Tab-separated table of C-alpha atoms in Angstrom:
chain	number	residue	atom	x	y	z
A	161	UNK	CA	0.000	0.000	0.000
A	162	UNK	CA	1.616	3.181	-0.960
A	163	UNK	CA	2.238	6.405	1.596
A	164	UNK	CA	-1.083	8.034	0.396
A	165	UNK	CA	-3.268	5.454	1.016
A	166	UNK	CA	-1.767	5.256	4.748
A	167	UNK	CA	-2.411	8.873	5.049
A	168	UNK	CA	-5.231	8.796	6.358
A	169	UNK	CA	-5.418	6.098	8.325
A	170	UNK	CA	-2.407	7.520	10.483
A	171	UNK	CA	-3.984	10.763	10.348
A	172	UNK	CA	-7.573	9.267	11.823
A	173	UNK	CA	-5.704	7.076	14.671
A	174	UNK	CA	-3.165	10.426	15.517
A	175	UNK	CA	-6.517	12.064	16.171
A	176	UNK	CA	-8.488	9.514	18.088
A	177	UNK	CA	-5.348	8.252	19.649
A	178	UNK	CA	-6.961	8.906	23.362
A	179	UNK	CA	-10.034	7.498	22.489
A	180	UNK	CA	-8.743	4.180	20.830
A	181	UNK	CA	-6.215	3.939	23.820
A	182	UNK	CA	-9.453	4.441	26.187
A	183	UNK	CA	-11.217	1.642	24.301
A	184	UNK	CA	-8.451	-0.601	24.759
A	185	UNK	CA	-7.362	-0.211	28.139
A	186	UNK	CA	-11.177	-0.517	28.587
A	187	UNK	CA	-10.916	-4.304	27.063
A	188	UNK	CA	-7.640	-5.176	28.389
A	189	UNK	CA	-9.364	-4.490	32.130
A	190	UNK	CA	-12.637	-6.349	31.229
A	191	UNK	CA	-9.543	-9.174	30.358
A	192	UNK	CA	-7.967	-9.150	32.961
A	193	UNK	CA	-11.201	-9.444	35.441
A	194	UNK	CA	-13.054	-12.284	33.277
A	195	UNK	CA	-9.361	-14.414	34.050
A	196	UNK	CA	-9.249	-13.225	37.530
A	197	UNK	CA	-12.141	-14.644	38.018
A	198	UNK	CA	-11.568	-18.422	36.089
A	199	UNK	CA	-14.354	-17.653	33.540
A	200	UNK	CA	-14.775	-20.426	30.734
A	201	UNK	CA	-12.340	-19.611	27.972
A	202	UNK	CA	-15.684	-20.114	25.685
A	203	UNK	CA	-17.712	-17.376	27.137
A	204	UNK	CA	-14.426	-14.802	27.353
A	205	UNK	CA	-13.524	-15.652	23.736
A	206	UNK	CA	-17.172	-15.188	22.991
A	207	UNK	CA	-17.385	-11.708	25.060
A	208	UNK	CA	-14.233	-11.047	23.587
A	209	UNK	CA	-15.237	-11.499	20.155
A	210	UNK	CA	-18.256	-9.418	20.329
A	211	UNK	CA	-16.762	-6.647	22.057
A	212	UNK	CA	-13.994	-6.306	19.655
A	213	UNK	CA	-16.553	-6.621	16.527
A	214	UNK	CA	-18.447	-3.664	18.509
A	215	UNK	CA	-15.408	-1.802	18.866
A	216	UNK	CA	-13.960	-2.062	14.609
A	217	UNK	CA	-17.375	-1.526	14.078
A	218	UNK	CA	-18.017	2.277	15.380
A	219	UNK	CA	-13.991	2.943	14.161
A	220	UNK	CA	-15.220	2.097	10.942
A	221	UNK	CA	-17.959	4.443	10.433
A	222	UNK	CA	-16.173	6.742	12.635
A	223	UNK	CA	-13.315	6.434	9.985
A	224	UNK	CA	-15.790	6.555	7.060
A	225	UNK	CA	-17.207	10.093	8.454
A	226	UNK	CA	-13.601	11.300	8.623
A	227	UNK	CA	-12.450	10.358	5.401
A	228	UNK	CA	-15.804	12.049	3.969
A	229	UNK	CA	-15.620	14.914	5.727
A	230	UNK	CA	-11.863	15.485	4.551
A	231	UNK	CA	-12.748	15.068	1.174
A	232	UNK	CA	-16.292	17.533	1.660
A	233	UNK	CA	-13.268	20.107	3.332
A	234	UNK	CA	-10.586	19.551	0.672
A	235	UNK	CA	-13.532	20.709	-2.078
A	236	UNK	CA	-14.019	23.404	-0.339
A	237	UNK	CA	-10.402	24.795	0.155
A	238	UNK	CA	-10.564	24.418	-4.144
A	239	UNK	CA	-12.826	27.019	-3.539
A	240	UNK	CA	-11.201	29.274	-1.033
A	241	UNK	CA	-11.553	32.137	-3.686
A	242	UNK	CA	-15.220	32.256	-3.243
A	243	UNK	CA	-16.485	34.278	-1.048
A	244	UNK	CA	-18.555	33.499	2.393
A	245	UNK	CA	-17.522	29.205	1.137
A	246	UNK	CA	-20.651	26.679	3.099
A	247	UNK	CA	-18.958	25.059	5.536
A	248	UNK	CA	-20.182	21.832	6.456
A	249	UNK	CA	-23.087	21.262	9.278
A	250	UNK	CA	-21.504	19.938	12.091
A	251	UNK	CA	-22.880	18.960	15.986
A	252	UNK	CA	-19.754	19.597	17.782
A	253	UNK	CA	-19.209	22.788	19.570
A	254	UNK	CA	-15.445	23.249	19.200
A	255	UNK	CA	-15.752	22.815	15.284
A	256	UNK	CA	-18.616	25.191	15.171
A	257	UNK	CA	-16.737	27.985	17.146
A	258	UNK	CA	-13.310	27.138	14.603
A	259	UNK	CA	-16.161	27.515	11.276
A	260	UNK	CA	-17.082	31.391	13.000
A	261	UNK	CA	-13.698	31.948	12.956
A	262	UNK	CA	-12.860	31.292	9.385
A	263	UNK	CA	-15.973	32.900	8.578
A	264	UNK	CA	-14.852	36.047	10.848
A	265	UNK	CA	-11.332	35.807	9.001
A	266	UNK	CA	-12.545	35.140	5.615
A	267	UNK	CA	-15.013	38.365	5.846
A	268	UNK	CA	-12.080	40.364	6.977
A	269	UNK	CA	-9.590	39.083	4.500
A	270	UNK	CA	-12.582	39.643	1.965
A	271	UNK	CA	-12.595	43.400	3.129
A	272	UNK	CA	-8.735	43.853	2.792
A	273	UNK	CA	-8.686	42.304	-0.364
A	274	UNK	CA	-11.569	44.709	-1.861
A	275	UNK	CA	-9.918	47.791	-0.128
A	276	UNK	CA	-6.544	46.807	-1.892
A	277	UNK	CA	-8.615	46.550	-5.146
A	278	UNK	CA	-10.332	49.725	-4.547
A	279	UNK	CA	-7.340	51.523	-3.573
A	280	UNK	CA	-5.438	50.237	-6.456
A	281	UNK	CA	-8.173	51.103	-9.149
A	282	UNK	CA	-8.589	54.641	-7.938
A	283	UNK	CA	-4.558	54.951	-8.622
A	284	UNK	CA	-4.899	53.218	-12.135
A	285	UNK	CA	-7.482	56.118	-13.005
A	286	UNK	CA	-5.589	58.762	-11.734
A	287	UNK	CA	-2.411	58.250	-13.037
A	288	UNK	CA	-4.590	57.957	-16.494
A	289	UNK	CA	-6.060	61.295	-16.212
A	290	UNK	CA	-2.780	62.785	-14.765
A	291	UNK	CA	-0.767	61.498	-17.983
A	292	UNK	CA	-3.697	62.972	-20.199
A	293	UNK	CA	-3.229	66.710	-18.133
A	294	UNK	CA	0.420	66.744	-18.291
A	295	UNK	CA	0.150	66.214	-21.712
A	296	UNK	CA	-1.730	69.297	-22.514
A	297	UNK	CA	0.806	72.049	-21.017
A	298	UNK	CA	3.672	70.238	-23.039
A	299	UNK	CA	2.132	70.449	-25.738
A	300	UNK	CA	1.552	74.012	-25.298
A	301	UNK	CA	5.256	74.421	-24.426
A	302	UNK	CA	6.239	72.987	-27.773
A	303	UNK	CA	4.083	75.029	-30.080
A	304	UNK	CA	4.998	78.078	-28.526
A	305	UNK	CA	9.066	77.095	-28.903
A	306	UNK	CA	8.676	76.233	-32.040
A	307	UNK	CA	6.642	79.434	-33.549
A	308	UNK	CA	8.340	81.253	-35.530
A	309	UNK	CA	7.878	84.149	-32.737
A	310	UNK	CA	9.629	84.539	-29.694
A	311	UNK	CA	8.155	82.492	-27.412
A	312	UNK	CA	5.804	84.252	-24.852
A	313	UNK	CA	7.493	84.127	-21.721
A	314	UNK	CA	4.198	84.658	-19.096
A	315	UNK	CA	2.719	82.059	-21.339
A	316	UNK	CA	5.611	79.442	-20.921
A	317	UNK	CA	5.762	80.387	-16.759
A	318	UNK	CA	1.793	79.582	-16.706
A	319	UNK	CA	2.262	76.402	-18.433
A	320	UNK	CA	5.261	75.599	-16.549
A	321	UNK	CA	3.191	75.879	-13.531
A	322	UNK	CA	-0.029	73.826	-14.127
A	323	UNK	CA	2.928	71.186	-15.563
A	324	UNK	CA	4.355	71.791	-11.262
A	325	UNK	CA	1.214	71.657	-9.779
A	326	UNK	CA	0.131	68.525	-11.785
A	327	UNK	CA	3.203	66.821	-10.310
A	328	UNK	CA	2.570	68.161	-7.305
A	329	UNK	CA	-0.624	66.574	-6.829
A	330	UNK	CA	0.120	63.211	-7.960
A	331	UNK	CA	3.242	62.934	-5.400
A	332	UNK	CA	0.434	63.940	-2.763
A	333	UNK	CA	-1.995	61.650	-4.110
A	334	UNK	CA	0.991	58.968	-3.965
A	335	UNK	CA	1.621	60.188	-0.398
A	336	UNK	CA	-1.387	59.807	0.637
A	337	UNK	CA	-2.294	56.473	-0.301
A	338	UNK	CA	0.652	55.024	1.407
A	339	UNK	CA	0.679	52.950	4.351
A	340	UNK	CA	2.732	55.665	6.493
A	341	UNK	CA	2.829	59.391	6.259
A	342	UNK	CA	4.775	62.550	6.992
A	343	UNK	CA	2.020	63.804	9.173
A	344	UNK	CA	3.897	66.370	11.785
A	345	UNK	CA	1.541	68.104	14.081
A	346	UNK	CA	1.935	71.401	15.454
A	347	UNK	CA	0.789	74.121	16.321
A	348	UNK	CA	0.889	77.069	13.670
A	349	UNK	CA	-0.087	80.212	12.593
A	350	UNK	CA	-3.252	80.356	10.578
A	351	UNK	CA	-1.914	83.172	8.500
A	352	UNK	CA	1.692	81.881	7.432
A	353	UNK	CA	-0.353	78.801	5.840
A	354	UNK	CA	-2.937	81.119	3.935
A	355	UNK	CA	0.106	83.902	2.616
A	356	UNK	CA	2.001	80.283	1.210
A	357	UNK	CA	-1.030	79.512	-0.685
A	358	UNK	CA	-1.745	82.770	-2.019
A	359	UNK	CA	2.159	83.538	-3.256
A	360	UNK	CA	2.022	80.546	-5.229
A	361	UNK	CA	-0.979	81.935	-6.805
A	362	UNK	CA	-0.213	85.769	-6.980
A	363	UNK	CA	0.535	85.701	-10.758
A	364	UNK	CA	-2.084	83.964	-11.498
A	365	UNK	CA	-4.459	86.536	-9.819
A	366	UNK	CA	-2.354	89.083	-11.681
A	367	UNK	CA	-3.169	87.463	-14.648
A	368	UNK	CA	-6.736	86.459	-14.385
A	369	UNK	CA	-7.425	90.737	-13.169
A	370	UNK	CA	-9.385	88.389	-9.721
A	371	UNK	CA	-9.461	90.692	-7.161
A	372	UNK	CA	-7.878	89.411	-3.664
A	373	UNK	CA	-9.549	90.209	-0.080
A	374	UNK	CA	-7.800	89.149	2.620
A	375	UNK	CA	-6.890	90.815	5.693
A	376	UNK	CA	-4.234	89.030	8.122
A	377	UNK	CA	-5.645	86.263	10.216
A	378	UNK	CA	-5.021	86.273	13.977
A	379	UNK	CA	-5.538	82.505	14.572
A	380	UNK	CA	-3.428	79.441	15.816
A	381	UNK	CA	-4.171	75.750	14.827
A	382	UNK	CA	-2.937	72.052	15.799
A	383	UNK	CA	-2.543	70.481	12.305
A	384	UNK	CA	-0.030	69.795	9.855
A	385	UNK	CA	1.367	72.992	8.196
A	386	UNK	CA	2.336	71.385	4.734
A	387	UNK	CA	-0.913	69.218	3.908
A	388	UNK	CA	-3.037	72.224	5.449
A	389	UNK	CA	-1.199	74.824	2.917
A	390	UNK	CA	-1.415	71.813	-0.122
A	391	UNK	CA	-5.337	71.926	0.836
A	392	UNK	CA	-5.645	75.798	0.598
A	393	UNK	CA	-3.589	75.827	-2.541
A	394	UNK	CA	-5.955	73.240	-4.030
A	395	UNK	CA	-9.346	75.360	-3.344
A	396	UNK	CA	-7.672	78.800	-4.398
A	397	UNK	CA	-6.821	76.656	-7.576
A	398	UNK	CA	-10.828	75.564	-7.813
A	399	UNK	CA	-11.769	79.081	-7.020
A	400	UNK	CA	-9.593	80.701	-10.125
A	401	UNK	CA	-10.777	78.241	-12.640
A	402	UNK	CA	-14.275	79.070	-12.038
A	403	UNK	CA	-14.372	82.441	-11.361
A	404	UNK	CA	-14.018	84.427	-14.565
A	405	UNK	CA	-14.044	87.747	-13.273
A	406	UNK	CA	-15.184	89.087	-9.720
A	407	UNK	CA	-12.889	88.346	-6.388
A	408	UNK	CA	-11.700	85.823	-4.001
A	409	UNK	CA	-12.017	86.615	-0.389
A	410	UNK	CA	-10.378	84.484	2.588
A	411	UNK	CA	-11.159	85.080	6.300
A	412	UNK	CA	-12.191	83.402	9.240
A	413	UNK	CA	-15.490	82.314	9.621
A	414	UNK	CA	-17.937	84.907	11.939
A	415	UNK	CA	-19.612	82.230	14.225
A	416	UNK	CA	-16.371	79.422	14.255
A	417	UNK	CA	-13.261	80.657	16.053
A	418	UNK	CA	-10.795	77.994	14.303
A	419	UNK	CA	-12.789	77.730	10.946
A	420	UNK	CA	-11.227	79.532	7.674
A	421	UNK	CA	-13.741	80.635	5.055
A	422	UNK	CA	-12.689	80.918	1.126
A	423	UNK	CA	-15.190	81.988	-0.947
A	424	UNK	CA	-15.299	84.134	-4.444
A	425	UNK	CA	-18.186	84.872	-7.007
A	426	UNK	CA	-17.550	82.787	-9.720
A	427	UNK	CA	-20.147	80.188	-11.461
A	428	UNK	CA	-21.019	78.229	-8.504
A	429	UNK	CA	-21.637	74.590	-8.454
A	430	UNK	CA	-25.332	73.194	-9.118
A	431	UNK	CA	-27.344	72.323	-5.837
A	432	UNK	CA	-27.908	68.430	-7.582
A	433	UNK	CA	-23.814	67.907	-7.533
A	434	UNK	CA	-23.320	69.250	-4.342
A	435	UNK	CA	-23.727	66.039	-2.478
A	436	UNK	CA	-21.098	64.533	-4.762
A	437	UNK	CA	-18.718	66.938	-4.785
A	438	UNK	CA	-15.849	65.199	-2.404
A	439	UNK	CA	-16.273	62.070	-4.597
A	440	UNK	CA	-13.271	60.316	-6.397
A	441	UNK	CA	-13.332	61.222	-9.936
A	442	UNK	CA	-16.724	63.301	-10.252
A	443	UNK	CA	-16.573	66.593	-11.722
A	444	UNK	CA	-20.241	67.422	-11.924
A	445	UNK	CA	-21.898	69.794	-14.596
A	446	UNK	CA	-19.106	72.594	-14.598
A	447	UNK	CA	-16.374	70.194	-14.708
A	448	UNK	CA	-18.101	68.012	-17.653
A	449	UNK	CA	-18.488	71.697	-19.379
A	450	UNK	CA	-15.036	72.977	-18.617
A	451	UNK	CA	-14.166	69.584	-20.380
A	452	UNK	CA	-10.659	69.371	-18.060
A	453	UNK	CA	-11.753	68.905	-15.000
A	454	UNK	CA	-10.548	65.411	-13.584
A	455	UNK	CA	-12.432	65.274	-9.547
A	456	UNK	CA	-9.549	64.995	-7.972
A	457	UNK	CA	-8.974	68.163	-6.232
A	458	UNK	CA	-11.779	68.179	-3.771
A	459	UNK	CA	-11.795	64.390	-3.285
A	460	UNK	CA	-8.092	65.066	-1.919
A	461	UNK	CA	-9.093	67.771	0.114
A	462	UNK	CA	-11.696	65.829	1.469
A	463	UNK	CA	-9.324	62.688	2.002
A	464	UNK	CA	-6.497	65.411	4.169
A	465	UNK	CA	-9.059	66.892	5.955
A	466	UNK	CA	-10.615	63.601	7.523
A	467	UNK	CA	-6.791	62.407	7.969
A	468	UNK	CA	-6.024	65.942	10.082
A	469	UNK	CA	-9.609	65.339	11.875
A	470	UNK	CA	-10.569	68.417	10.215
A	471	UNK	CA	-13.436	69.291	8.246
A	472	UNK	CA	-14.680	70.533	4.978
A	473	UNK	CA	-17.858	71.943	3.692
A	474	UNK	CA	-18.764	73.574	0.300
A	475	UNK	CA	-22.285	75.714	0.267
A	476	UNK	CA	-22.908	77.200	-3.130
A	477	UNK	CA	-25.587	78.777	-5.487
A	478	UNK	CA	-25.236	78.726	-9.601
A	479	UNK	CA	-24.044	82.273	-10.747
A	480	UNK	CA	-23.305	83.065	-7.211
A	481	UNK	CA	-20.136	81.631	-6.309
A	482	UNK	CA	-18.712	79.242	-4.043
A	483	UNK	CA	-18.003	79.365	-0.347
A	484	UNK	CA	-15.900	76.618	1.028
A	485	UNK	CA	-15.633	76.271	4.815
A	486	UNK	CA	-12.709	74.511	6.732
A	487	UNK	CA	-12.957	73.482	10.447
A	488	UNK	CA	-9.417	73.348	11.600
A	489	UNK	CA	-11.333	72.703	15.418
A	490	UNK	CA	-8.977	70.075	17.565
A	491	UNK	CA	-9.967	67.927	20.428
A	492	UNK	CA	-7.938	68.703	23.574
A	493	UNK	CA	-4.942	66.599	24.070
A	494	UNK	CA	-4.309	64.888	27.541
A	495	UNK	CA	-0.845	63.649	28.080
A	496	UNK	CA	-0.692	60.953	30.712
């Protein structure tokens, strides 16, 4: 007989060892009585007999039920790819508390695996639409270098910078999606983040003729200085694109100590996208119109906010502008 056909026979008696030990201790005292006492060899051989025929009997269906349930268990690991797998009915307690946990692990591992996937998808699509948007200032770049004009320098800085911040937001959007980040929390002055924001954008106020009102902020918050300023940058970069002509205001918000308030007069966003707005790769009527929009702006905002425990809210009208609120509020910290 070959070493798989012994398999599991050794594996049934390694696993009722006690029990078949327990049997035959059991018979080898019932033995030792019946000749203690002088019993007729006939009627021990006969007792004997029986018992032992009792005994191979309930091993062998015992033995039958574990060789069926091994092969029932070895389908179903075939099918460990299928989610929430029917695991056989069973009477015994310890078995049913080992099934919850496989269903417990398999759920989890179900939930990992689909986050992964998720996670992974939403990277696929953005590095698609970032190749498509990096494309467009390059080729901007080229025509005007090869014109037979000299090129437009303002031209070639603006491109130069949407070609920046596009790289810019994919190393954040890289950052972010990482298992660890560079989160240092401090606290800083409301005012420094808001001026770092608004330099990077000065020419492109200049250049747009969008007026700027903003009046130094006297306000400290716990947060992280770099991924606050990236998220300010971000919504003074939504404001410009949609606000043809008019102004951009930033302040602090009347009835919210720690909350910042930028809001300008551009097209607004319709009341049936607002809901939407923070979601990954939406871009609503105006950004289906302005035919460049990719919905990944907000969604990162949203995404750095929740990871500061901050908050963000957009209220809007159509033709009215757009007022975006952040609540840079922090819970107390207690230092044991």
């Amino acid at each position: 007989m070959s070493m798989n056909r012994w398999k599991l026979p050794v594996a049934y008696i390694k696993q009722n060892f006690l029990l078949i030990l327990t049997a035959a201790g059991s018979a080898g005292i019932f033995l030792v009585v019946i000749a203690l006492y002088q019993l007729p060899a006939e009627t021990v051989g006969y007792a004997s007999a029986l018992t032992a025929l009792f005994l191979l009997t309930v091993g062998f269906i015992r033995f039958r039920h574990f060789c069926g349930k091994h092969r029932e268990l070895t389908d179903l690991r075939n099918q460990i790819t299928v989610p929430a797998v029917p695991l056989p009915e069973t009477s015994s307690l310890i078995e049913r508390d080992y099934q919850e946990l496989i269903r417990l692990l398999d759920k989890e591992r179900g939930r990992i695996v689909y986050d992964k996937d998720r996670a992974y998808q939403e990277m696929v699509e953005y590095h698609t639409i970032w190749a498509h948007q990096i494309k467009t200032p390059i080729a901007a770049m080229r025509l005007l270098l090869q014109s037979d004009s000299t090129p437009d320098k303002n031209e070639l800085s603006e491109q130069l910078f949407r070609i920046e911040q596009y790289t810019e937001m994919v190393l954040q959007f890289i950052r972010l999606g990482s298992t660890g980040t560079d989160f240092v929390f401090r606290t800083v002055a409301l005012d420094d983040c808001v001026k770092q924001a608004v330099r990077k954008y000065a020419k492109s106020f200049i250049r747009k003729q969008i007026k700027l009102k903003y009046d130094p902020i006297e306000a400290e918050v716990l947060t992280d200085e770099k991924w606050l300023v990236f998220v300010i940058e971000q919504l003074l970069s939504n404001a410009l694109k949609y606000t043809p002509q008019g102004e951009i205001s930033i302040c602090m918000h009347p009835d919210r100590p720690k909350a910042l308030v930028i809001e300008d007069t551009g097209i607004g966003i319709d009341p049936a996208d607002l809901p939407r707005v923070f979601e990954h790769g939406y871009t609503g009527f105006n950004g289906r119109a302005d035919k460049k929009s990719t919905g990944i702006g907000l969604y990162l905002c949203k995404r750095i906010m929740d990871r500061l425990s901050h908050t963000i809210e957009i209220e809007s009208e159509v033709g009215r502008g757009t007022k975006v609120i952040l609540g840079l509020e922090s819970a107390p910290l207690h230092v044991e």
